[in-house]
Amino acid sequence: MPSLTTHLLSHAPAEFRAATQHPWLKLAGSSSLDRTALLAWLTQDRLYALNYSTFIGSLLSKISVPSTASRTETLQWRIVNLLIDALTNIRRELVMFEDVLRQGFNWRDGGEKARRETRAYADVFAGAAAPNKSLLEGMTVLWATEKCYLEAWRFARSQEPNSGQEGVMQKTLIPNWTCDEFVGFVETIRGLVDELGALVKEGGVEWQLAEDAWRQVLWAEEKFWPEVSS
């Protein structure tokens, strides 16, 4: 029996490729984005990060932490530990976004409206964290968004910077989302999702809902990257 995440990675491969090899990423990796396009994405990704924080909090509320002394060995506690790490990471990334915006774009705090695509991603998070949704669905969405991000920035990193130029993408953003620490974080989520997936019937209702969650994230991820002339 394949693990759930192995199954999902073979499910909708064209959509996964579209979500992680978008023309915007090609321009980002080659230092070919103009400042306006980069600023527009940075401000929207900051809003995405704020929605992500709320999403993680909602997932935490779904878990009953065992009170036994051996709780650290339980799946519930290991998921809680991971989600706490996710909150720590996103707090650091919000600081990073705002530092880049202030230093590179003379940005002043907030005021941006979420684009339709950003609101759509927020809706995916809210739906996956709704009270009637399982922890498996929510964790599948978490893994899916982080897996897409990892592969998207790996794709961007594979591009050759024009004329040897390096901007904020090459110096700060791409290294942040392709480093060993982030790879390990994504793999930890994957392992936890597979453990949850092993508790449900392959091909059953919960399995199919995880497939739906995967496709929703792929759709939202592709739409989130701004349209550019490649």
Tab-separated table of N, CA and C in Angstrom, residues 11-110:
chain	number	residue	atom	x	y	z
A	11	HIS	N	-0.918	12.098	-8.091
A	11	HIS	CA	-2.294	12.497	-8.394
A	11	HIS	C	-2.270	13.935	-8.917
A	12	ALA	N	-2.806	14.167	-10.096
A	12	ALA	CA	-2.824	15.498	-10.713
A	12	ALA	C	-1.414	16.036	-10.960
A	13	PRO	N	-0.555	15.268	-11.657
A	13	PRO	CA	0.829	15.731	-11.869
A	13	PRO	C	0.924	17.004	-12.707
A	14	ALA	N	0.027	17.182	-13.677
A	14	ALA	CA	0.077	18.394	-14.504
A	14	ALA	C	-0.219	19.626	-13.660
A	15	GLU	N	-1.172	19.496	-12.738
A	15	GLU	CA	-1.507	20.616	-11.860
A	15	GLU	C	-0.363	20.925	-10.898
A	16	PHE	N	0.326	19.886	-10.425
A	16	PHE	CA	1.473	20.090	-9.541
A	16	PHE	C	2.585	20.831	-10.282
A	17	ARG	N	2.824	20.452	-11.517
A	17	ARG	CA	3.844	21.126	-12.315
A	17	ARG	C	3.467	22.591	-12.551
A	18	ALA	N	2.200	22.855	-12.841
A	18	ALA	CA	1.759	24.234	-13.077
A	18	ALA	C	1.895	25.079	-11.821
A	19	ALA	N	1.692	24.461	-10.656
A	19	ALA	CA	1.775	25.192	-9.397
A	19	ALA	C	3.201	25.485	-8.977
A	20	THR	N	4.152	24.695	-9.460
A	20	THR	CA	5.535	24.805	-8.972
A	20	THR	C	6.542	25.225	-10.050
A	21	GLN	N	6.070	25.408	-11.285
A	21	GLN	CA	6.970	25.845	-12.356
A	21	GLN	C	6.333	26.987	-13.143
A	22	HIS	N	5.744	27.893	-12.417
A	22	HIS	CA	5.035	29.026	-13.007
A	22	HIS	C	6.028	29.990	-13.658
A	23	PRO	N	5.625	30.674	-14.743
A	23	PRO	CA	6.518	31.658	-15.382
A	23	PRO	C	7.031	32.735	-14.434
A	24	TRP	N	6.239	33.118	-13.435
A	24	TRP	CA	6.706	34.114	-12.467
A	24	TRP	C	7.947	33.621	-11.739
A	25	LEU	N	7.958	32.343	-11.401
A	25	LEU	CA	9.111	31.764	-10.703
A	25	LEU	C	10.348	31.747	-11.586
A	26	LYS	N	10.145	31.520	-12.869
A	26	LYS	CA	11.282	31.538	-13.804
A	26	LYS	C	11.917	32.926	-13.841
A	27	LEU	N	11.085	33.957	-13.895
A	27	LEU	CA	11.603	35.324	-13.891
A	27	LEU	C	12.232	35.672	-12.539
A	28	ALA	N	11.604	35.206	-11.472
A	28	ALA	CA	12.150	35.475	-10.138
A	28	ALA	C	13.538	34.864	-9.982
A	29	GLY	N	13.685	33.634	-10.445
A	29	GLY	CA	14.962	32.949	-10.305
A	29	GLY	C	16.059	33.529	-11.171
A	30	SER	N	15.683	34.162	-12.276
A	30	SER	CA	16.686	34.733	-13.180
A	30	SER	C	16.886	36.234	-12.965
A	31	SER	N	16.359	36.761	-11.868
A	31	SER	CA	16.470	38.195	-11.537
A	31	SER	C	15.878	39.072	-12.628
A	32	SER	N	14.779	38.613	-13.213
A	32	SER	CA	14.177	39.345	-14.327
A	32	SER	C	12.858	40.023	-13.970
A	33	LEU	N	12.453	39.954	-12.713
A	33	LEU	CA	11.223	40.618	-12.302
A	33	LEU	C	11.457	42.112	-12.133
A	34	ASP	N	10.494	42.930	-12.588
A	34	ASP	CA	10.637	44.360	-12.296
A	34	ASP	C	10.170	44.621	-10.867
A	35	ARG	N	10.529	45.775	-10.347
A	35	ARG	CA	10.267	46.083	-8.941
A	35	ARG	C	8.772	46.081	-8.624
A	36	THR	N	7.959	46.518	-9.566
A	36	THR	CA	6.515	46.573	-9.327
A	36	THR	C	5.946	45.175	-9.136
A	37	ALA	N	6.373	44.241	-9.995
A	37	ALA	CA	5.882	42.864	-9.899
A	37	ALA	C	6.346	42.201	-8.606
A	38	LEU	N	7.585	42.485	-8.209
A	38	LEU	CA	8.115	41.902	-6.978
A	38	LEU	C	7.412	42.484	-5.753
A	39	LEU	N	7.193	43.783	-5.749
A	39	LEU	CA	6.514	44.422	-4.624
A	39	LEU	C	5.097	43.883	-4.473
A	40	ALA	N	4.397	43.732	-5.597
A	40	ALA	CA	3.021	43.223	-5.545
A	40	ALA	C	2.973	41.835	-4.925
A	41	TRP	N	3.931	40.981	-5.283
A	41	TRP	CA	3.939	39.624	-4.722
A	41	TRP	C	4.314	39.646	-3.242
A	42	LEU	N	5.317	40.438	-2.881
A	42	LEU	CA	5.757	40.486	-1.488
A	42	LEU	C	4.630	40.896	-0.550
A	43	THR	N	3.888	41.915	-0.926
A	43	THR	CA	2.807	42.377	-0.051
A	43	THR	C	1.698	41.331	0.055
A	44	GLN	N	1.424	40.613	-1.037
A	44	GLN	CA	0.392	39.577	-0.980
A	44	GLN	C	0.866	38.353	-0.201
A	45	ASP	N	2.140	38.014	-0.336
A	45	ASP	CA	2.630	36.848	0.411
A	45	ASP	C	2.671	37.150	1.911
A	46	ARG	N	2.871	38.402	2.260
A	46	ARG	CA	2.774	38.793	3.663
A	46	ARG	C	1.357	38.541	4.181
A	47	LEU	N	0.354	38.880	3.398
A	47	LEU	CA	-1.034	38.625	3.794
A	47	LEU	C	-1.309	37.130	3.874
A	48	TYR	N	-0.730	36.375	2.931
A	48	TYR	CA	-0.850	34.910	2.983
A	48	TYR	C	-0.291	34.386	4.300
A	49	ALA	N	0.844	34.900	4.724
A	49	ALA	CA	1.480	34.441	5.954
A	49	ALA	C	0.591	34.711	7.170
A	50	LEU	N	-0.106	35.828	7.168
A	50	LEU	CA	-1.017	36.120	8.275
A	50	LEU	C	-2.180	35.121	8.295
A	51	ASN	N	-2.713	34.783	7.123
A	51	ASN	CA	-3.774	33.774	7.041
A	51	ASN	C	-3.263	32.405	7.476
A	52	TYR	N	-2.026	32.101	7.123
A	52	TYR	CA	-1.400	30.834	7.503
A	52	TYR	C	-1.341	30.713	9.028
A	53	SER	N	-1.029	31.807	9.705
A	53	SER	CA	-0.950	31.788	11.166
A	53	SER	C	-2.282	31.392	11.787
A	54	THR	N	-3.361	31.969	11.268
A	54	THR	CA	-4.694	31.628	11.760
A	54	THR	C	-5.019	30.165	11.490
A	55	PHE	N	-4.636	29.688	10.318
A	55	PHE	CA	-4.858	28.293	9.934
A	55	PHE	C	-4.168	27.338	10.904
A	56	ILE	N	-2.919	27.626	11.231
A	56	ILE	CA	-2.185	26.760	12.151
A	56	ILE	C	-2.853	26.747	13.523
A	57	GLY	N	-3.305	27.907	13.973
A	57	GLY	CA	-4.001	27.969	15.251
A	57	GLY	C	-5.256	27.110	15.266
A	58	SER	N	-5.976	27.112	14.149
A	58	SER	CA	-7.186	26.295	14.057
A	58	SER	C	-6.858	24.810	14.078
A	59	LEU	N	-5.766	24.420	13.453
A	59	LEU	CA	-5.366	23.013	13.494
A	59	LEU	C	-5.010	22.592	14.913
A	60	LEU	N	-4.323	23.475	15.625
A	60	LEU	CA	-3.966	23.156	17.008
A	60	LEU	C	-5.211	22.906	17.859
A	61	SER	N	-6.262	23.632	17.577
A	61	SER	CA	-7.484	23.492	18.378
A	61	SER	C	-8.173	22.155	18.158
A	62	LYS	N	-7.804	21.429	17.108
A	62	LYS	CA	-8.418	20.134	16.827
A	62	LYS	C	-7.795	18.984	17.611
A	63	ILE	N	-6.688	19.239	18.284
A	63	ILE	CA	-5.903	18.156	18.872
A	63	ILE	C	-6.048	18.129	20.392
A	64	SER	N	-6.336	16.955	20.903
A	64	SER	CA	-6.346	16.740	22.357
A	64	SER	C	-4.988	16.160	22.747
A	65	VAL	N	-4.237	16.918	23.508
A	65	VAL	CA	-2.896	16.483	23.884
A	65	VAL	C	-2.982	15.486	25.029
A	66	PRO	N	-2.386	14.311	24.889
A	66	PRO	CA	-2.393	13.331	25.986
A	66	PRO	C	-1.689	13.887	27.216
A	67	SER	N	-2.169	13.494	28.382
A	67	SER	CA	-1.580	13.986	29.622
A	67	SER	C	-0.575	13.016	30.229
A	68	THR	N	-0.346	11.903	29.553
A	68	THR	CA	0.573	10.907	30.090
A	68	THR	C	2.017	11.388	30.004
A	69	ALA	N	2.865	10.821	30.839
A	69	ALA	CA	4.281	11.201	30.832
A	69	ALA	C	4.949	10.852	29.517
A	70	SER	N	4.393	9.860	28.809
A	70	SER	CA	4.982	9.437	27.532
A	70	SER	C	4.339	10.151	26.341
A	71	ARG	N	3.732	11.311	26.586
A	71	ARG	CA	2.999	12.012	25.530
A	71	ARG	C	3.877	12.368	24.331
A	72	THR	N	5.172	12.606	24.575
A	72	THR	CA	6.042	13.042	23.474
A	72	THR	C	6.179	11.993	22.388
A	73	GLU	N	5.814	10.754	22.714
A	73	GLU	CA	5.900	9.693	21.721
A	73	GLU	C	4.622	9.560	20.905
A	74	THR	N	3.560	10.230	21.318
A	74	THR	CA	2.281	10.059	20.642
A	74	THR	C	2.221	10.882	19.362
A	75	LEU	N	1.378	10.429	18.440
A	75	LEU	CA	1.187	11.159	17.195
A	75	LEU	C	0.615	12.541	17.466
A	76	GLN	N	-0.321	12.631	18.401
A	76	GLN	CA	-0.928	13.937	18.693
A	76	GLN	C	0.117	14.956	19.133
A	77	TRP	N	0.995	14.550	20.055
A	77	TRP	CA	1.997	15.492	20.545
A	77	TRP	C	2.995	15.862	19.450
A	78	ARG	N	3.371	14.911	18.634
A	78	ARG	CA	4.323	15.211	17.570
A	78	ARG	C	3.723	16.176	16.551
A	79	ILE	N	2.420	16.071	16.314
A	79	ILE	CA	1.761	17.033	15.425
A	79	ILE	C	1.725	18.411	16.090
A	80	VAL	N	1.383	18.458	17.380
A	80	VAL	CA	1.389	19.732	18.105
A	80	VAL	C	2.773	20.373	18.045
A	81	ASN	N	3.790	19.594	18.259
A	81	ASN	CA	5.161	20.103	18.234
A	81	ASN	C	5.494	20.702	16.867
A	82	LEU	N	5.072	20.007	15.817
A	82	LEU	CA	5.297	20.485	14.452
A	82	LEU	C	4.547	21.788	14.197
A	83	LEU	N	3.317	21.866	14.653
A	83	LEU	CA	2.520	23.068	14.422
A	83	LEU	C	3.085	24.269	15.183
A	84	ILE	N	3.635	24.018	16.363
A	84	ILE	CA	4.308	25.100	17.092
A	84	ILE	C	5.521	25.593	16.301
A	85	ASP	N	6.260	24.656	15.721
A	85	ASP	CA	7.386	25.040	14.867
A	85	ASP	C	6.905	25.870	13.671
A	86	ALA	N	5.755	25.478	13.100
A	86	ALA	CA	5.207	26.214	11.959
A	86	ALA	C	4.898	27.655	12.337
A	87	LEU	N	4.340	27.848	13.523
A	87	LEU	CA	4.052	29.211	13.986
A	87	LEU	C	5.334	30.011	14.203
A	88	THR	N	6.339	29.359	14.768
A	88	THR	CA	7.626	30.026	14.962
A	88	THR	C	8.232	30.430	13.624
A	89	ASN	N	8.158	29.526	12.655
A	89	ASN	CA	8.709	29.810	11.323
A	89	ASN	C	7.997	30.984	10.661
A	90	ILE	N	6.660	30.977	10.730
A	90	ILE	CA	5.924	32.031	10.025
A	90	ILE	C	6.105	33.377	10.716
A	91	ARG	N	6.303	33.378	12.028
A	91	ARG	CA	6.604	34.630	12.722
A	91	ARG	C	7.929	35.200	12.216
A	92	ARG	N	8.924	34.346	12.076
A	92	ARG	CA	10.216	34.790	11.558
A	92	ARG	C	10.086	35.287	10.123
A	93	GLU	N	9.282	34.586	9.318
A	93	GLU	CA	9.138	34.975	7.912
A	93	GLU	C	8.392	36.299	7.772
A	94	LEU	N	7.435	36.556	8.646
A	94	LEU	CA	6.758	37.854	8.604
A	94	LEU	C	7.741	38.993	8.861
A	95	VAL	N	8.641	38.790	9.805
A	95	VAL	CA	9.680	39.794	10.057
A	95	VAL	C	10.557	39.952	8.814
A	96	MET	N	10.913	38.832	8.185
A	96	MET	CA	11.741	38.877	6.986
A	96	MET	C	11.049	39.652	5.874
A	97	PHE	N	9.756	39.343	5.627
A	97	PHE	CA	9.008	40.058	4.595
A	97	PHE	C	9.008	41.554	4.864
A	98	GLU	N	8.720	41.926	6.086
A	98	GLU	CA	8.594	43.346	6.400
A	98	GLU	C	9.940	44.056	6.350
A	99	ASP	N	11.011	43.372	6.714
A	99	ASP	CA	12.348	43.960	6.579
A	99	ASP	C	12.684	44.197	5.114
A	100	VAL	N	12.408	43.203	4.256
A	100	VAL	CA	12.679	43.348	2.828
A	100	VAL	C	11.856	44.489	2.246
A	101	LEU	N	10.598	44.574	2.634
A	101	LEU	CA	9.722	45.625	2.116
A	101	LEU	C	10.190	47.011	2.555
A	102	ARG	N	10.575	47.134	3.806
A	102	ARG	CA	11.012	48.446	4.296
A	102	ARG	C	12.343	48.860	3.683
A	103	GLN	N	13.294	47.925	3.642
A	103	GLN	CA	14.633	48.254	3.171
A	103	GLN	C	14.706	48.412	1.657
A	104	GLY	N	13.943	47.581	0.940
A	104	GLY	CA	14.052	47.606	-0.520
A	104	GLY	C	13.009	48.440	-1.227
A	105	PHE	N	11.897	48.736	-0.540
A	105	PHE	CA	10.785	49.391	-1.222
A	105	PHE	C	10.216	50.578	-0.442
A	106	ASN	N	10.883	50.957	0.655
A	106	ASN	CA	10.402	52.076	1.480
A	106	ASN	C	8.943	51.873	1.870
A	107	TRP	N	8.611	50.633	2.195
A	107	TRP	CA	7.229	50.238	2.526
A	107	TRP	C	6.840	50.763	3.893
A	108	ARG	N	5.581	51.156	4.010
A	108	ARG	CA	5.033	51.566	5.295
A	108	ARG	C	3.929	50.590	5.668
A	109	ASP	N	3.766	50.356	6.931
A	109	ASP	CA	2.983	49.261	7.475
A	109	ASP	C	1.569	49.137	6.921
A	110	GLY	N	1.318	48.032	6.225
A	110	GLY	CA	-0.023	47.593	5.869
A	110	GLY	C	-0.762	48.479	4.878
